[in-house]
């Protein structure tokens, strides 16, 4: 029941609709902007391998665990923990998720705002073959009024979709546009790998150099996997809460994971060859790297200038939409909390919480040139946006996922979880493997890596 309206809780229209919406949440800037950025900073191919292992053995089981908790309780993350473990401290895991959602949304909307501005810039032919794409990025991100203005515009779009609710808002948008994005990315990858100098980029991406691997690389891979799959903050608990008891959770989790991972791999296939083609170093350039590299690739598409204009405009529109279906899930978590737990109307919750995320995002909008000390934080060395990304987009999600796997594996229990999975047809394929992964592999791997890091901090 929706306490505000007395109506039964909204559900997805079909299993396919749910898979697309969850894939819409997962696929976003994390794949196309985050993955190449983090992979570039962490050595390329070795990172890719660790990332794939993290997705298969840690990400996928946690995804299923979150969906189970969501569907079982039909509630937001705070309500879900309250329902399954009344009067315990576990409710804080849900609370951490709600806060993390707002924090991620704050900087996510800033990056997505750059994407919106790039739609218009591409359409008017700003990125001609001679354009200095680095200087243009510096302009877009460094102008305070424009950066905040586009951040505002994107947040307004996010609020608009969330106001529409589950079926008419979120579901309608994702259905058509995700497949189109995939086709366009594949076309760009073909273009990128045929550039001169692409071979070096492919080598960086596919030929592992394990001497570069250390604890922080593994943590970055695990953190990136959670960010990309929208795990660790209850987004999948929330989306799972709208799944009907008739649908199959295991195959849904598998599809979402597979879609998300293939888009990230494809993004790497686009970025690294282009980077080497342009003679640039991977790992430098910060949050703007992907924008600079992509626009130079897009503008090289013949015939000049129309190829660049058509592909550029189309690409940034789709990226904007992919970002929107993710930001919507970020706002949906706090919104469903306010609706379920506080009895707010959906309208009040989405507007107020969206406004808070907008205000929180202003320092991130000023952190790429507009305000020097935010651009290079004293004592930290990176810009404020990257700092928030590390703190909330990586650490907080890793800790959240650790607690969720401990909760489902040991507190609520794999037995009860298995019963929920079997609700639809009595089957739980790979159930024993999942139970083993969620009880042992997920928590041990995450704890080991956190300890390694703490050790490194004190050892150094
Ligand atoms: N998965 C989204 C992306 O890759 C970001 C996200 C993280 C969304 C966490 C929801 C929760 O862009």
Short mmCIF file of C-alpha atoms and ligand atoms in Angstrom, two decimals:
data_model
loop_
_atom_site.label_atom_id
_atom_site.label_comp_id
_atom_site.label_asym_id
_atom_site.label_seq_id
_atom_site.Cartn_x
_atom_site.Cartn_y
_atom_site.Cartn_z
CA UNK A 1 0.00 0.00 0.00
CA UNK A 2 1.09 3.51 -0.70
CA UNK A 3 0.37 5.30 2.60
CA UNK A 4 -0.16 8.64 0.87
CA UNK A 5 -2.75 7.51 -1.65
CA UNK A 6 -4.03 4.25 -0.18
CA UNK A 7 -3.41 2.64 -3.58
CA UNK A 8 -1.58 -0.70 -3.88
CA UNK A 9 2.12 -0.27 -4.50
CA UNK A 10 3.11 0.27 -8.11
CA UNK A 11 4.70 -2.69 -9.94
CA UNK A 12 6.54 -3.08 -13.23
CA UNK A 13 4.37 -3.91 -16.22
CA UNK A 14 6.27 -7.11 -17.08
CA UNK A 15 9.49 -8.96 -16.42
CA UNK A 16 11.04 -7.45 -19.55
CA UNK A 17 10.09 -3.98 -18.36
CA UNK A 18 11.73 -4.63 -15.02
CA UNK A 19 14.93 -5.95 -16.61
CA UNK A 20 15.12 -2.89 -18.82
CA UNK A 21 14.50 -0.50 -15.97
CA UNK A 22 17.12 -2.19 -13.80
CA UNK A 23 19.50 -2.23 -16.76
CA UNK A 24 18.63 1.42 -17.24
CA UNK A 25 19.67 2.08 -13.66
CA UNK A 26 22.87 0.12 -14.07
CA UNK A 27 23.89 1.43 -17.48
CA UNK A 28 24.87 5.04 -17.31
CA UNK A 29 27.79 7.35 -16.82
CA UNK A 30 29.39 4.62 -14.73
CA UNK A 31 29.91 2.54 -17.84
CA UNK A 32 30.86 5.14 -20.39
CA UNK A 33 32.49 7.77 -18.22
CA UNK A 34 33.47 5.89 -15.05
CA UNK A 35 34.77 2.60 -16.36
CA UNK A 36 37.32 3.94 -18.88
CA UNK A 37 38.41 6.61 -16.38
CA UNK A 38 39.01 4.15 -13.55
CA UNK A 39 40.48 1.47 -15.84
CA UNK A 40 42.85 4.05 -17.32
CA UNK A 41 44.02 5.15 -13.88
CA UNK A 42 44.55 1.56 -12.77
CA UNK A 43 46.60 0.04 -15.52
CA UNK A 44 44.13 -1.11 -18.19
CA UNK A 45 44.09 -4.85 -18.92
CA UNK A 46 44.91 -6.15 -15.43
CA UNK A 47 42.14 -3.94 -14.11
CA UNK A 48 39.74 -5.31 -16.73
CA UNK A 49 40.36 -8.90 -15.61
CA UNK A 50 39.94 -8.10 -11.95
CA UNK A 51 36.82 -6.13 -12.80
CA UNK A 52 35.28 -9.08 -14.64
CA UNK A 53 36.01 -11.39 -11.71
CA UNK A 54 34.53 -8.83 -9.31
CA UNK A 55 31.35 -8.61 -11.40
CA UNK A 56 30.90 -12.38 -11.65
CA UNK A 57 31.77 -13.46 -8.11
CA UNK A 58 30.81 -10.43 -6.05
CA UNK A 59 28.57 -8.10 -8.08
CA UNK A 60 26.11 -10.64 -9.47
CA UNK A 61 25.44 -12.38 -6.12
CA UNK A 62 24.95 -9.04 -4.36
CA UNK A 63 22.59 -7.95 -7.14
CA UNK A 64 20.46 -11.03 -6.55
CA UNK A 65 20.57 -10.51 -2.78
CA UNK A 66 19.30 -6.94 -3.12
CA UNK A 67 16.51 -7.93 -5.49
CA UNK A 68 15.41 -10.68 -3.10
CA UNK A 69 15.29 -8.33 -0.12
CA UNK A 70 13.34 -5.80 -2.18
CA UNK A 71 10.76 -8.20 -3.51
CA UNK A 72 10.33 -9.99 -0.20
CA UNK A 73 9.52 -6.80 1.68
CA UNK A 74 8.09 -4.62 -1.09
CA UNK A 75 9.75 -1.67 0.61
CA UNK A 76 12.47 0.95 0.37
CA UNK A 77 15.88 -0.01 1.88
CA UNK A 78 15.17 1.45 5.33
CA UNK A 79 11.75 -0.16 5.53
CA UNK A 80 13.13 -3.44 4.19
CA UNK A 81 15.73 -3.80 6.95
CA UNK A 82 13.15 -2.74 9.54
CA UNK A 83 10.79 -5.43 8.28
CA UNK A 84 13.34 -8.24 8.18
CA UNK A 85 15.26 -7.34 11.35
CA UNK A 86 12.98 -5.23 13.54
CA UNK A 87 14.58 -3.04 16.22
CA UNK A 88 18.17 -3.75 15.22
CA UNK A 89 20.95 -1.55 13.94
CA UNK A 90 20.58 -3.03 10.44
CA UNK A 91 18.22 -0.24 9.55
CA UNK A 92 21.31 1.99 9.34
CA UNK A 93 22.42 0.08 6.25
CA UNK A 94 19.24 1.31 4.61
CA UNK A 95 19.82 4.81 5.95
CA UNK A 96 23.37 4.82 4.60
CA UNK A 97 21.92 3.85 1.22
CA UNK A 98 19.46 6.74 1.21
CA UNK A 99 22.24 9.23 2.04
CA UNK A 100 24.63 7.69 -0.46
CA UNK A 101 21.95 7.95 -3.14
CA UNK A 102 21.63 11.69 -2.56
CA UNK A 103 25.39 12.18 -2.47
CA UNK A 104 25.99 10.26 -5.70
CA UNK A 105 23.10 12.01 -7.39
CA UNK A 106 24.63 15.37 -6.51
CA UNK A 107 27.77 14.90 -8.58
CA UNK A 108 26.23 12.53 -11.11
CA UNK A 109 23.93 15.31 -12.22
CA UNK A 110 26.89 17.63 -12.76
CA UNK A 111 28.55 15.20 -15.19
CA UNK A 112 25.23 14.49 -16.86
CA UNK A 113 24.81 18.25 -17.20
CA UNK A 114 28.02 18.38 -19.26
CA UNK A 115 26.44 15.71 -21.46
CA UNK A 116 23.38 17.88 -22.04
CA UNK A 117 25.51 20.83 -23.01
CA UNK A 118 27.45 18.57 -25.41
CA UNK A 119 24.22 17.65 -27.22
CA UNK A 120 23.80 21.28 -28.24
CA UNK A 121 27.45 21.91 -28.88
CA UNK A 122 27.60 18.90 -31.22
CA UNK A 123 24.43 19.92 -33.02
CA UNK A 124 25.81 23.34 -33.93
CA UNK A 125 29.08 21.86 -35.13
CA UNK A 126 31.36 23.08 -32.34
CA UNK A 127 33.55 20.00 -32.61
CA UNK A 128 34.84 20.40 -36.14
CA UNK A 129 37.98 18.43 -37.08
CA UNK A 130 40.16 21.36 -36.04
CA UNK A 131 38.43 22.00 -32.72
CA UNK A 132 40.52 21.98 -29.55
CA UNK A 133 38.32 19.56 -27.62
CA UNK A 134 40.29 19.96 -24.39
CA UNK A 135 39.82 23.73 -24.45
CA UNK A 136 36.10 23.30 -25.14
CA UNK A 137 35.73 20.94 -22.17
CA UNK A 138 37.58 23.40 -19.95
CA UNK A 139 35.08 26.05 -21.08
CA UNK A 140 31.99 23.93 -20.45
CA UNK A 141 33.04 22.62 -17.04
CA UNK A 142 34.91 25.73 -15.92
CA UNK A 143 32.21 28.32 -16.42
CA UNK A 144 30.34 28.45 -13.09
CA UNK A 145 27.02 29.76 -14.41
CA UNK A 146 26.84 27.23 -17.21
CA UNK A 147 28.01 24.27 -15.15
CA UNK A 148 25.42 25.01 -12.46
CA UNK A 149 22.76 25.77 -15.06
CA UNK A 150 23.15 22.42 -16.83
CA UNK A 151 23.33 20.62 -13.50
CA UNK A 152 20.02 22.29 -12.64
CA UNK A 153 18.48 21.30 -15.98
CA UNK A 154 19.47 17.67 -15.56
CA UNK A 155 18.19 17.52 -11.99
CA UNK A 156 14.88 18.97 -13.16
CA UNK A 157 14.57 16.19 -15.76
CA UNK A 158 15.33 13.57 -13.12
CA UNK A 159 12.67 14.95 -10.80
CA UNK A 160 10.21 15.04 -13.68
CA UNK A 161 10.61 11.33 -14.42
CA UNK A 162 10.47 10.32 -10.76
CA UNK A 163 7.29 12.35 -10.32
CA UNK A 164 5.70 10.19 -12.99
CA UNK A 165 6.12 7.09 -10.82
CA UNK A 166 7.26 3.63 -11.74
CA UNK A 167 5.28 2.50 -14.72
CA UNK A 168 4.52 5.72 -16.55
CA UNK A 169 7.74 7.45 -15.63
CA UNK A 170 10.68 5.14 -15.35
CA UNK A 171 9.51 2.21 -17.44
CA UNK A 172 8.34 4.08 -20.51
CA UNK A 173 11.67 5.81 -21.05
CA UNK A 174 14.02 2.89 -20.77
CA UNK A 175 12.30 0.49 -23.13
CA UNK A 176 13.25 2.01 -26.45
CA UNK A 177 16.40 3.90 -25.81
CA UNK A 178 18.70 1.32 -24.26
CA UNK A 179 18.85 -0.86 -27.40
CA UNK A 180 19.60 2.18 -29.56
CA UNK A 181 22.46 3.16 -27.29
CA UNK A 182 23.97 -0.29 -27.67
CA UNK A 183 23.94 -0.17 -31.48
CA UNK A 184 25.49 3.29 -31.56
CA UNK A 185 28.26 2.26 -29.16
CA UNK A 186 29.06 -0.79 -31.27
CA UNK A 187 29.36 1.41 -34.34
CA UNK A 188 31.70 3.80 -32.53
CA UNK A 189 33.83 0.89 -31.33
CA UNK A 190 34.30 -0.28 -34.92
CA UNK A 191 35.36 3.22 -35.88
CA UNK A 192 37.77 3.48 -32.93
CA UNK A 193 39.59 0.18 -33.42
CA UNK A 194 40.29 1.02 -37.06
CA UNK A 195 42.06 4.29 -36.23
CA UNK A 196 45.82 4.49 -36.70
CA UNK A 197 47.56 3.77 -33.41
CA UNK A 198 44.56 1.78 -32.18
CA UNK A 199 46.73 -1.32 -31.70
CA UNK A 200 48.58 0.31 -28.82
CA UNK A 201 45.30 1.16 -27.17
CA UNK A 202 44.07 -2.41 -27.56
CA UNK A 203 47.29 -3.68 -26.06
CA UNK A 204 46.86 -1.42 -23.06
CA UNK A 205 43.30 -2.66 -22.68
CA UNK A 206 43.83 -6.39 -23.26
CA UNK A 207 47.43 -7.22 -22.34
CA UNK A 208 47.65 -7.40 -18.58
CA UNK A 209 50.63 -6.16 -16.66
CA UNK A 210 50.14 -7.62 -13.20
CA UNK A 211 53.05 -5.73 -11.72
CA UNK A 212 50.69 -2.75 -11.51
CA UNK A 213 48.16 -4.58 -9.34
CA UNK A 214 47.91 -3.75 -5.66
CA UNK A 215 45.21 -3.50 -3.02
CA UNK A 216 43.94 -0.19 -4.22
CA UNK A 217 43.58 -1.45 -7.81
CA UNK A 218 41.47 -4.36 -6.58
CA UNK A 219 39.39 -2.05 -4.44
CA UNK A 220 38.88 0.27 -7.38
CA UNK A 221 37.70 -2.69 -9.47
CA UNK A 222 35.26 -3.88 -6.82
CA UNK A 223 34.05 -0.33 -6.20
CA UNK A 224 33.59 0.26 -9.91
CA UNK A 225 31.63 -2.99 -10.24
CA UNK A 226 29.23 -1.92 -7.50
CA UNK A 227 28.86 1.57 -8.90
CA UNK A 228 28.25 0.32 -12.40
CA UNK A 229 25.73 -2.31 -11.30
CA UNK A 230 23.96 0.18 -8.98
CA UNK A 231 24.69 -1.94 -5.91
CA UNK A 232 25.46 -1.24 -2.28
CA UNK A 233 22.97 1.55 -1.64
CA UNK A 234 19.63 -0.16 -2.06
CA UNK A 235 18.76 0.90 -5.61
CA UNK A 236 18.17 -2.75 -6.48
CA UNK A 237 16.30 -3.29 -3.23
CA UNK A 238 14.01 -0.47 -4.28
CA UNK A 239 13.63 -1.68 -7.88
CA UNK A 240 13.17 -5.23 -6.60
CA UNK A 241 10.32 -4.00 -4.42
CA UNK A 242 8.31 -3.30 -7.57
CA UNK A 243 8.83 -6.80 -9.03
CA UNK A 244 5.82 -9.08 -9.12
CA UNK A 245 5.94 -12.43 -7.32
CA UNK A 246 5.43 -14.14 -10.67
CA UNK A 247 8.75 -13.03 -12.12
CA UNK A 248 12.03 -14.86 -11.96
CA UNK A 249 14.73 -13.01 -10.04
CA UNK A 250 17.76 -15.14 -10.94
CA UNK A 251 17.58 -14.69 -14.69
CA UNK A 252 16.70 -11.00 -14.25
CA UNK A 253 19.85 -10.44 -12.20
CA UNK A 254 21.91 -12.31 -14.79
CA UNK A 255 20.56 -10.27 -17.69
CA UNK A 256 21.11 -6.94 -15.97
CA UNK A 257 24.67 -7.88 -15.04
CA UNK A 258 25.45 -9.07 -18.57
CA UNK A 259 24.02 -5.96 -20.26
CA UNK A 260 25.84 -3.63 -17.95
CA UNK A 261 29.17 -5.37 -18.31
CA UNK A 262 29.05 -5.53 -22.09
CA UNK A 263 28.39 -1.80 -22.31
CA UNK A 264 31.39 -1.06 -20.07
CA UNK A 265 33.67 -3.29 -22.15
CA UNK A 266 32.43 -1.59 -25.29
CA UNK A 267 33.15 1.84 -23.82
CA UNK A 268 36.75 0.76 -23.18
CA UNK A 269 37.01 -0.41 -26.77
CA UNK A 270 36.04 3.08 -27.85
CA UNK A 271 38.10 5.15 -25.43
CA UNK A 272 41.50 3.41 -25.31
CA UNK A 273 42.21 3.10 -29.04
CA UNK A 274 41.11 6.72 -29.50
CA UNK A 275 43.28 7.86 -26.63
CA UNK A 276 46.39 6.26 -28.08
CA UNK A 277 45.48 7.43 -31.55
CA UNK A 278 45.50 10.98 -30.21
CA UNK A 279 48.81 10.39 -28.43
CA UNK A 280 47.31 10.90 -24.98
CA UNK A 281 48.18 9.10 -21.74
CA UNK A 282 45.46 6.99 -20.13
CA UNK A 283 44.86 7.83 -16.51
CA UNK A 284 45.49 11.54 -16.76
CA UNK A 285 42.91 14.18 -17.44
CA UNK A 286 40.53 13.46 -14.55
CA UNK A 287 36.78 13.53 -14.95
CA UNK A 288 36.97 15.35 -18.30
CA UNK A 289 39.14 12.79 -20.09
CA UNK A 290 36.30 10.83 -21.63
CA UNK A 291 34.58 13.96 -22.90
CA UNK A 292 37.74 15.25 -24.53
CA UNK A 293 38.60 11.92 -26.15
CA UNK A 294 35.08 11.13 -27.33
CA UNK A 295 34.49 14.44 -29.02
CA UNK A 296 37.71 14.16 -30.95
CA UNK A 297 36.68 10.67 -32.10
CA UNK A 298 33.16 11.73 -33.03
CA UNK A 299 34.33 14.76 -34.97
CA UNK A 300 36.63 12.58 -37.07
CA UNK A 301 33.71 10.67 -38.57
CA UNK A 302 33.40 11.47 -42.30
CA UNK A 303 32.09 13.28 -44.19
CA UNK A 304 33.22 16.42 -42.38
CA UNK A 305 31.47 18.16 -40.79
CA UNK A 306 28.17 16.29 -41.06
CA UNK A 307 29.38 12.91 -39.82
CA UNK A 308 30.60 14.47 -36.60
CA UNK A 309 27.45 16.52 -36.15
CA UNK A 310 25.06 13.62 -36.65
CA UNK A 311 26.98 11.05 -34.61
CA UNK A 312 27.96 13.57 -31.95
CA UNK A 313 24.44 14.84 -31.38
CA UNK A 314 23.01 11.31 -31.39
CA UNK A 315 25.67 9.99 -29.07
CA UNK A 316 25.33 12.66 -26.41
CA UNK A 317 21.55 12.44 -26.51
CA UNK A 318 21.72 8.72 -25.80
CA UNK A 319 24.35 9.20 -23.13
CA UNK A 320 22.12 11.81 -21.53
CA UNK A 321 19.21 9.38 -21.57
CA UNK A 322 21.34 6.55 -20.17
CA UNK A 323 22.40 8.92 -17.39
CA UNK A 324 18.79 9.91 -16.79
CA UNK A 325 17.59 6.33 -16.30
CA UNK A 326 20.37 5.96 -13.70
CA UNK A 327 19.85 9.26 -11.91
CA UNK A 328 16.18 8.41 -11.67
CA UNK A 329 17.06 5.30 -9.68
CA UNK A 330 19.36 7.38 -7.47
CA UNK A 331 16.49 9.73 -6.65
CA UNK A 332 13.95 6.91 -6.41
CA UNK A 333 15.74 5.43 -3.37
CA UNK A 334 15.37 8.49 -1.10
CA UNK A 335 11.95 9.22 -2.61
CA UNK A 336 10.57 5.76 -1.83
CA UNK A 337 12.01 6.10 1.67
CA UNK A 338 10.19 9.40 2.24
CA UNK A 339 6.95 8.01 0.80
CA UNK A 340 7.00 4.70 2.71
CA UNK A 341 8.55 5.79 5.99
CA UNK A 342 7.60 9.42 6.33
CA UNK A 343 4.23 9.34 4.60
CA UNK A 344 5.15 12.15 2.19
CA UNK A 345 3.44 12.40 -1.16
CA UNK A 346 5.58 11.31 -4.10
CA UNK A 347 5.48 14.86 -5.40
CA UNK A 348 6.74 16.46 -2.22
CA UNK A 349 9.43 13.79 -1.79
CA UNK A 350 10.81 13.98 -5.32
CA UNK A 351 10.82 17.79 -5.40
CA UNK A 352 12.35 18.32 -1.99
CA UNK A 353 14.97 15.59 -2.18
CA UNK A 354 15.86 16.56 -5.75
CA UNK A 355 16.35 20.14 -4.57
CA UNK A 356 18.67 18.95 -1.80
CA UNK A 357 20.73 16.92 -4.26
CA UNK A 358 20.93 19.95 -6.53
CA UNK A 359 22.32 22.13 -3.74
CA UNK A 360 24.75 19.43 -2.64
CA UNK A 361 25.98 19.24 -6.23
CA UNK A 362 26.98 22.88 -6.53
CA UNK A 363 30.52 22.42 -5.15
CA UNK A 364 31.02 19.57 -7.65
CA UNK A 365 29.82 21.82 -10.44
CA UNK A 366 32.49 24.33 -9.42
CA UNK A 367 35.26 21.75 -9.10
CA UNK A 368 36.48 21.62 -12.68
CA UNK A 369 38.13 24.97 -13.07
CA UNK A 370 35.62 27.45 -11.70
CA UNK A 371 36.93 27.50 -8.13
CA UNK A 372 40.62 26.67 -7.76
CA UNK A 373 40.58 25.09 -4.29
CA UNK A 374 37.67 22.81 -5.27
CA UNK A 375 39.49 21.91 -8.46
CA UNK A 376 42.48 20.75 -6.50
CA UNK A 377 41.47 20.04 -2.92
CA UNK A 378 44.19 20.94 -0.44
CA UNK A 379 45.60 17.81 1.16
CA UNK A 380 43.70 15.49 -1.18
CA UNK A 381 45.14 16.37 -4.55
CA UNK A 382 42.08 15.59 -6.65
CA UNK A 383 39.09 17.75 -7.47
CA UNK A 384 36.02 17.80 -5.24
CA UNK A 385 33.88 15.81 -7.69
CA UNK A 386 36.42 12.99 -7.93
CA UNK A 387 36.73 13.06 -4.16
CA UNK A 388 32.97 12.58 -3.70
CA UNK A 389 33.05 9.83 -6.31
CA UNK A 390 35.71 7.94 -4.37
CA UNK A 391 34.02 8.49 -1.03
CA UNK A 392 30.41 7.73 -1.96
CA UNK A 393 30.62 6.14 -5.40
CA UNK A 394 33.23 3.63 -4.23
CA UNK A 395 33.83 3.32 -0.46
CA UNK A 396 30.28 3.79 0.67
CA UNK A 397 28.96 1.29 -1.89
CA UNK A 398 31.63 -1.27 -0.99
CA UNK A 399 30.75 -0.98 2.70
CA UNK A 400 27.03 -1.08 1.92
CA UNK A 401 27.43 -4.21 -0.20
CA UNK A 402 29.53 -5.87 2.51
CA UNK A 403 26.80 -5.28 5.06
CA UNK A 404 24.06 -6.43 2.70
CA UNK A 405 25.88 -9.68 1.96
CA UNK A 406 26.48 -10.29 5.68
CA UNK A 407 22.85 -9.58 6.39
CA UNK A 408 21.44 -11.86 3.71
CA UNK A 409 24.07 -14.56 4.14
CA UNK A 410 24.11 -14.78 7.93
CA UNK A 411 21.41 -12.76 9.64
CA UNK A 412 18.23 -13.06 7.63
CA UNK A 413 19.69 -16.20 6.05
CA UNK A 414 20.06 -17.89 2.67
CA UNK A 415 17.21 -20.24 3.57
CA UNK A 416 14.64 -17.48 3.80
CA UNK A 417 16.13 -15.78 0.74
CA UNK A 418 15.85 -19.01 -1.22
CA UNK A 419 12.18 -19.29 -0.35
CA UNK A 420 11.57 -15.85 -1.80
CA UNK A 421 13.38 -16.80 -5.03
CA UNK A 422 11.23 -19.91 -5.34
CA UNK A 423 7.99 -17.92 -5.02
CA UNK A 424 7.35 -17.96 -8.77
CA UNK A 425 8.04 -21.52 -9.97
CA UNK A 426 9.63 -23.32 -7.05
CA UNK A 427 13.10 -23.30 -8.60
CA UNK A 428 16.37 -21.61 -7.67
CA UNK A 429 18.98 -22.35 -10.35
CA UNK A 430 22.55 -22.08 -9.02
CA UNK A 431 21.09 -21.58 -5.56
CA UNK A 432 23.88 -23.38 -3.74
CA UNK A 433 26.58 -21.52 -5.62
CA UNK A 434 24.86 -18.25 -4.83
CA UNK A 435 24.59 -19.13 -1.13
CA UNK A 436 28.29 -19.94 -1.02
CA UNK A 437 29.27 -16.73 -2.78
CA UNK A 438 27.07 -14.48 -0.67
CA UNK A 439 28.07 -16.09 2.64
CA UNK A 440 31.77 -16.50 2.09
CA UNK A 441 33.28 -15.02 -1.04
CA UNK A 442 31.58 -11.62 -1.02
CA UNK A 443 32.19 -10.68 2.61
CA UNK A 444 35.67 -12.19 2.81
CA UNK A 445 36.88 -10.60 -0.41
CA UNK A 446 35.51 -7.19 0.52
CA UNK A 447 36.85 -7.33 4.07
CA UNK A 448 40.27 -8.48 2.91
CA UNK A 449 40.54 -5.62 0.53
CA UNK A 450 39.41 -3.06 3.10
CA UNK A 451 41.91 -4.41 5.63
CA UNK A 452 44.65 -4.35 3.05
CA UNK A 453 43.89 -0.72 2.47
CA UNK A 454 43.81 0.24 6.13
CA UNK A 455 47.05 -1.67 6.54
CA UNK A 456 48.55 0.29 3.67
CA UNK A 457 47.45 3.57 5.21
CA UNK A 458 49.17 2.81 8.49
CA UNK A 459 52.07 0.89 7.04
CA UNK A 460 53.07 3.72 4.73
N1 LIG B 1 24.97 2.42 -12.14
C1 LIG B 1 24.88 3.80 -12.49
C2 LIG B 1 25.89 4.06 -13.61
O1 LIG B 1 26.64 3.21 -13.97
C3 LIG B 1 25.11 4.72 -11.33
C4 LIG B 1 24.36 4.33 -10.10
C5 LIG B 1 25.04 3.93 -8.95
C6 LIG B 1 22.97 4.30 -10.09
C7 LIG B 1 24.38 3.52 -7.82
C8 LIG B 1 22.29 3.89 -8.95
C9 LIG B 1 22.97 3.49 -7.83
O2 LIG B 1 25.95 5.13 -14.14
#
